[in-house]
Short mmCIF file of C-alpha atoms in Angstrom, two decimals:
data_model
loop_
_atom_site.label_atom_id
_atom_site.label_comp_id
_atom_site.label_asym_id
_atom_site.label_seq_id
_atom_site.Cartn_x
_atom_site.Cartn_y
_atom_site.Cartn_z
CA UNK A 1 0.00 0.00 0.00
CA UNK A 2 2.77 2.74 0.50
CA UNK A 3 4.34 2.32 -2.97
CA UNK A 4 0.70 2.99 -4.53
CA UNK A 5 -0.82 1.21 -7.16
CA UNK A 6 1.66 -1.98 -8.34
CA UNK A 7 0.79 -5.62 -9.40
CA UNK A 8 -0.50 -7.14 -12.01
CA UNK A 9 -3.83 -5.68 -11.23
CA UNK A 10 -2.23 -2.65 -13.26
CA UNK A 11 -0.69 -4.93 -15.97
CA UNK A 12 2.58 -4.53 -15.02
CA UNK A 13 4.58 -7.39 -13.08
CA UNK A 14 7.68 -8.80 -12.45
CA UNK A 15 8.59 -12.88 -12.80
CA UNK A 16 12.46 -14.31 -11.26
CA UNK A 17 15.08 -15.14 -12.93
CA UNK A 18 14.53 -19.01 -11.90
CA UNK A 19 11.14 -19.80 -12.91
CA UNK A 20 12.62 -17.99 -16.67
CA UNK A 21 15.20 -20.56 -16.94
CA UNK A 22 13.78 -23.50 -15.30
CA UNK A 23 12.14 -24.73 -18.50
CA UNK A 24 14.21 -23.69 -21.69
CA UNK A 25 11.68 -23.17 -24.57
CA UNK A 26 12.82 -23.41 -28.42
CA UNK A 27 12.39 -20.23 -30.72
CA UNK A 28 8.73 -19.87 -31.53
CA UNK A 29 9.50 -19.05 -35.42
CA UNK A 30 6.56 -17.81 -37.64
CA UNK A 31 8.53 -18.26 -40.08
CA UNK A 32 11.26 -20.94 -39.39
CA UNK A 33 14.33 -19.43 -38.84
CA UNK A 34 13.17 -15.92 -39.96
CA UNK A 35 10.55 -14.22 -38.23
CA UNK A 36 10.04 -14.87 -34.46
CA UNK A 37 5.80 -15.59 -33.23
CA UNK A 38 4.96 -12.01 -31.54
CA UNK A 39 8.33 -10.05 -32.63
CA UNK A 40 8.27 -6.55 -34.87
CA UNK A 41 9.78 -6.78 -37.88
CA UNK A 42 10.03 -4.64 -41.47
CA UNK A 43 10.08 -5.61 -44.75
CA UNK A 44 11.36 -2.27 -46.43
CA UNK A 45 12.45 -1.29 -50.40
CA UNK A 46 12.25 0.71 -53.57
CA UNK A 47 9.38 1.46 -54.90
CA UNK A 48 8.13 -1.37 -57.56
CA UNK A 49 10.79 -3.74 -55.52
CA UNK A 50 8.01 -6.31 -54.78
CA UNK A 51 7.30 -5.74 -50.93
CA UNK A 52 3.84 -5.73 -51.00
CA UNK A 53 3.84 -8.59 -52.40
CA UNK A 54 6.75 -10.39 -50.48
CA UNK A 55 4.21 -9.23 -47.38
CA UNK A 56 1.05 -10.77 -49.08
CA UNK A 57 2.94 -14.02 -50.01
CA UNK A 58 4.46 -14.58 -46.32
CA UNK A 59 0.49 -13.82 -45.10
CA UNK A 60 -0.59 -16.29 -47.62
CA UNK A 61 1.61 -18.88 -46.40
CA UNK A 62 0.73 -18.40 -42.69
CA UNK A 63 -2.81 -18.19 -43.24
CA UNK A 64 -3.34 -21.63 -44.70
CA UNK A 65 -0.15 -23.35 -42.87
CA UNK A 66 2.10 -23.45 -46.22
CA UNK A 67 5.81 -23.42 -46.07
CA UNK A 68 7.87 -20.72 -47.47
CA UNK A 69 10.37 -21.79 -49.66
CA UNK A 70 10.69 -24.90 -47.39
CA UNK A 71 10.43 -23.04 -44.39
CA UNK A 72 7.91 -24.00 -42.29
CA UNK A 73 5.19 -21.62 -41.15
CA UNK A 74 2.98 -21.20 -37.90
CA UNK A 75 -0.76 -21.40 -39.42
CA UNK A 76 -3.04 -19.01 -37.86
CA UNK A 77 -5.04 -15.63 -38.59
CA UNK A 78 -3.85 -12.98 -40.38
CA UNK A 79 -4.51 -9.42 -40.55
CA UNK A 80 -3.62 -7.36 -43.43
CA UNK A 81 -4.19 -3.13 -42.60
CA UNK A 82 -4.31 -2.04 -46.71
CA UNK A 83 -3.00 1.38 -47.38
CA UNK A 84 -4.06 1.03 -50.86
CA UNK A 85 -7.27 -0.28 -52.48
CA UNK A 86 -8.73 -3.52 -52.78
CA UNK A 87 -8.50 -4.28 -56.76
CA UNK A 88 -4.80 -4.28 -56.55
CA UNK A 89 -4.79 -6.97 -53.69
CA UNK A 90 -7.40 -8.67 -54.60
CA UNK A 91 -5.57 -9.31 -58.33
CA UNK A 92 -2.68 -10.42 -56.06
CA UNK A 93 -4.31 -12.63 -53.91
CA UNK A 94 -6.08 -14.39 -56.67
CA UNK A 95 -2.69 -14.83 -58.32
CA UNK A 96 -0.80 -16.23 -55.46
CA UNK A 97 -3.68 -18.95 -55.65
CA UNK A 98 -3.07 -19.62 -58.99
CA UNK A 99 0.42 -19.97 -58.73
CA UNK A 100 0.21 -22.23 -55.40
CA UNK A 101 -2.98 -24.05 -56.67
CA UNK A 102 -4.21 -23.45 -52.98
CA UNK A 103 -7.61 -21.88 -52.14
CA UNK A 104 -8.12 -18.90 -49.72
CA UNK A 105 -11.71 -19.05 -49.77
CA UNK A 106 -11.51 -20.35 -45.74
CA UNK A 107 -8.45 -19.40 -44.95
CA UNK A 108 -8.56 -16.61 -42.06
CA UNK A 109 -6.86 -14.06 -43.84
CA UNK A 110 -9.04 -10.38 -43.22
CA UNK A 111 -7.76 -7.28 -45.33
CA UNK A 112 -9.13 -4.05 -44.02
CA UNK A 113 -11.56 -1.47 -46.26
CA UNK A 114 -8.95 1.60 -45.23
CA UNK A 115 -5.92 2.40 -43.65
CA UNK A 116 -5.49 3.19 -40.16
CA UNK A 117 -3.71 6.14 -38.19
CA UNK A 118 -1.23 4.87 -35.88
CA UNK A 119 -0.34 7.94 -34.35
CA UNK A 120 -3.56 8.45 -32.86
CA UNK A 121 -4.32 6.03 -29.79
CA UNK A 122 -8.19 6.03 -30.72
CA UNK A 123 -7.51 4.65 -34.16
CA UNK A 124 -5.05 2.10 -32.49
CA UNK A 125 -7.48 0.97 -30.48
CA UNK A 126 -10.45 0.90 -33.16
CA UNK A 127 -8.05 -1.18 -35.05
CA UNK A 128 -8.12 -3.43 -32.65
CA UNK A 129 -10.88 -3.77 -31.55
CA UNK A 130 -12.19 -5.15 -35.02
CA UNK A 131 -9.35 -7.59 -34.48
CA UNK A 132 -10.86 -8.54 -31.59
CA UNK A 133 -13.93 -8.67 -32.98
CA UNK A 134 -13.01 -11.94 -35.48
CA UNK A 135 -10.70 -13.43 -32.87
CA UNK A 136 -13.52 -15.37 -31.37
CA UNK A 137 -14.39 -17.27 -34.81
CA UNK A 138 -10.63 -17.26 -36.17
CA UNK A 139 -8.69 -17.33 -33.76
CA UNK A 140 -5.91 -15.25 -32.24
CA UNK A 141 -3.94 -13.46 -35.20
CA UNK A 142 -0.46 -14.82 -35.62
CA UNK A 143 0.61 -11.97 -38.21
CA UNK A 144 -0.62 -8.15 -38.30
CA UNK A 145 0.49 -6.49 -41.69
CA UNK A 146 0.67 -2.85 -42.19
CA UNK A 147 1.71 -1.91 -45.82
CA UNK A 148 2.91 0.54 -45.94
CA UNK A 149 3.85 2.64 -42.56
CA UNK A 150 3.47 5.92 -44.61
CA UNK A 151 0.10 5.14 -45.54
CA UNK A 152 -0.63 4.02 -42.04
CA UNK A 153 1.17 6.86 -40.05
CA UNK A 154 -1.47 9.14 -39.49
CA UNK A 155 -1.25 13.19 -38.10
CA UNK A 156 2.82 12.73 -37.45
CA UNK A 157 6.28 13.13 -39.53
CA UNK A 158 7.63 9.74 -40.00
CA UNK A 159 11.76 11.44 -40.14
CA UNK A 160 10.46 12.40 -36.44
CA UNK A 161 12.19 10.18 -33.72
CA UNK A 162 8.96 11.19 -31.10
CA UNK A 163 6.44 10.56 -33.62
CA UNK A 164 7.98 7.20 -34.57
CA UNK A 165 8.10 6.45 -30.74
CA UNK A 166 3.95 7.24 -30.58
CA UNK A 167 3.39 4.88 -33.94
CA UNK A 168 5.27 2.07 -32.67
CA UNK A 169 4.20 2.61 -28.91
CA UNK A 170 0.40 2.20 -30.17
CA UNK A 171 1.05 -0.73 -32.39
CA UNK A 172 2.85 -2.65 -29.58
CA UNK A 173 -0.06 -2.04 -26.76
CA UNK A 174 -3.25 -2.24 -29.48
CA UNK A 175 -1.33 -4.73 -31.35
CA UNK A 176 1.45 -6.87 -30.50
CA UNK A 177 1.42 -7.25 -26.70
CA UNK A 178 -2.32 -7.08 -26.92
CA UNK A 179 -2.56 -10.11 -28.91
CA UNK A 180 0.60 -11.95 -29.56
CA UNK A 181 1.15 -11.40 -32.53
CA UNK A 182 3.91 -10.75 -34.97
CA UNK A 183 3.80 -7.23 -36.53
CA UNK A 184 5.40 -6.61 -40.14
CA UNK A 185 5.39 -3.07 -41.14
CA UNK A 186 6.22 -2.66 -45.15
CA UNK A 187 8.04 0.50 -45.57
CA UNK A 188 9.69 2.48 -48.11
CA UNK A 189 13.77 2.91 -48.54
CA UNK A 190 15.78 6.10 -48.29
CA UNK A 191 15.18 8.46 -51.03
CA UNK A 192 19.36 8.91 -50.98
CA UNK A 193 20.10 5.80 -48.54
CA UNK A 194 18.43 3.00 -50.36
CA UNK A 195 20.06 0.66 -48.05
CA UNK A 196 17.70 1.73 -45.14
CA UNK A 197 14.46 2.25 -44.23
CA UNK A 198 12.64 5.83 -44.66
CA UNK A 199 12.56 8.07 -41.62
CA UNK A 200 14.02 7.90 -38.39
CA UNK A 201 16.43 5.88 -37.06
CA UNK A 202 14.14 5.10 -34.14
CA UNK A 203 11.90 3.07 -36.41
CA UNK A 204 14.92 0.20 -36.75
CA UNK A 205 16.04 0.71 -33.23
CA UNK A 206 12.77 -0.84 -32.03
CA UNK A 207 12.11 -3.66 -35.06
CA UNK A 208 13.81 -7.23 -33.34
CA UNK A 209 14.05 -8.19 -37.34
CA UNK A 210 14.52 -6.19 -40.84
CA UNK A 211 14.69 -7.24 -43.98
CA UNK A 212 15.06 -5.39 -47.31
CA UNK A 213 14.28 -6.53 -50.85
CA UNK A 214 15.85 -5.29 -53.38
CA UNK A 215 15.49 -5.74 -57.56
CA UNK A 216 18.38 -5.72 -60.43
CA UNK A 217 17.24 -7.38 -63.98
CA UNK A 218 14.42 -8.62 -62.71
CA UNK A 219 15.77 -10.74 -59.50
CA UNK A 220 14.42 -9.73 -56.48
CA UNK A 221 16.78 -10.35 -53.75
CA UNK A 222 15.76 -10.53 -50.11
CA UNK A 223 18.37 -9.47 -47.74
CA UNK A 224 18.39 -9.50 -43.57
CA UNK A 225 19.38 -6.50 -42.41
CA UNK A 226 18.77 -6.86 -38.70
CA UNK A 227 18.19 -10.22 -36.55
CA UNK A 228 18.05 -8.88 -33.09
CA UNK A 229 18.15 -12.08 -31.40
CA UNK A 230 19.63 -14.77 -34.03
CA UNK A 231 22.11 -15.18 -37.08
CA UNK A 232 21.29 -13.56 -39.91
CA UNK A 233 20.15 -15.06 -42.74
CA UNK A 234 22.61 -15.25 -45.71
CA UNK A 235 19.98 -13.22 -48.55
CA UNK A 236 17.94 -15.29 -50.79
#
């Protein structure tokens, strides 16, 4: 009572050291030896580079349990916040069916009607909240996609180390934490540093994985950039 109000009551705890390493757990992949289940990651390039869909292939794969190039995939829902409009994913999706000769017609994968505003805690929370919504009939959401983080930014200036802090702040409590889930955020490169992501630094300070894709003569080449808590891949 004198330190006020503590404990989990206030979702905010503490757990020791022991009971952490008493039973050793493997890496919960998403991706197998990629993307880590409930991590924030970005999938960033040029302009006509293929990230979108990169994004909406990996979703596809989660969403009905397929692997990835032989990687194996965690199946479960997926959530895909659109900056753009529906004929251009929708051509997309029906092409990655094609291609795979798999079906999406039950797969839980949910693409919104518009994009959302990050930077604003009320549209964080209306996101998810129609998340929440579907979880009850699909499931908890193993991937949240936002393409692209300009699109989804909102009232802020994404070259703004603050304003980065409030969009990824949001998207961790409405999103990740809130759910579990693994968060990939499709963003743009440098205008001049093509190697990077757009914006401010803080925005791959706080990703735990980064990957850029990049095209020359029409190969697409997907490099890891960041692997906060494994090897890096060698790019594919």
């Amino acid at each position: 009572e004198a330190f006020g109000n503590t404990g989990p009551h206030f979702g905010f705890a503490f757990v020791a050291a022991r009971d952490l390493l008493e039973k050793p757990e493997p890496v919960p992949w998403l991706i197998g030896g990629m993307i880590e289940r409930g991590s924030l990651s970005t999938l960033f390039g040029a302009s006509g580079s293929g990230k979108s869909f990169m994004a909406i292939d990996w979703a596809c794969c989660i969403a009905t349990g397929s692997e990835w190039h032989g990687r194996a995939t965690e199946r479960g829902a997926v959530f895909y916040i659109a900056g753009e409009g529906h004929a251009g994913i929708q051509r997309r999706l029906k092409a990655w069916e094609i291609h795979n000769g798999k079906a999406l017609a039950d797969a839980p994968l949910f693409v919104s009607t518009c994009p959302a505003a990050f930077m604003d805690a009320g549209s964080a929370e209306s996101v998810a909240s129609a998340v929440a919504g579907l979880v009850a009939a699909h499931g908890r959401p193993t991937l949240i996609v936002i393409d692209t983080l300009a699109r989804n930014f909102g009232a802020g200036e994404e070259n703004n180390n603050s304003d980065v802090g409030v969009f990824i702040n949001n998207i961790d409590v409405q999103l990740r934490l809130r759910f579990g889930a693994t968060v990939l955020i499709v963003h743009h490169s440098g205008h001049t540093e093509t190697d990077r992501g757009r914006g401010a630094s803080a925005m791959r300070a706080a990703m735990d994985s980064e990957f850029r894709l990049d095209l020359k003569d029409e190969v697409r080449t997907l490099i890891c950039t960041k692997a906060k808590e494994s090897e890096k891949l060698d790019a594919m």
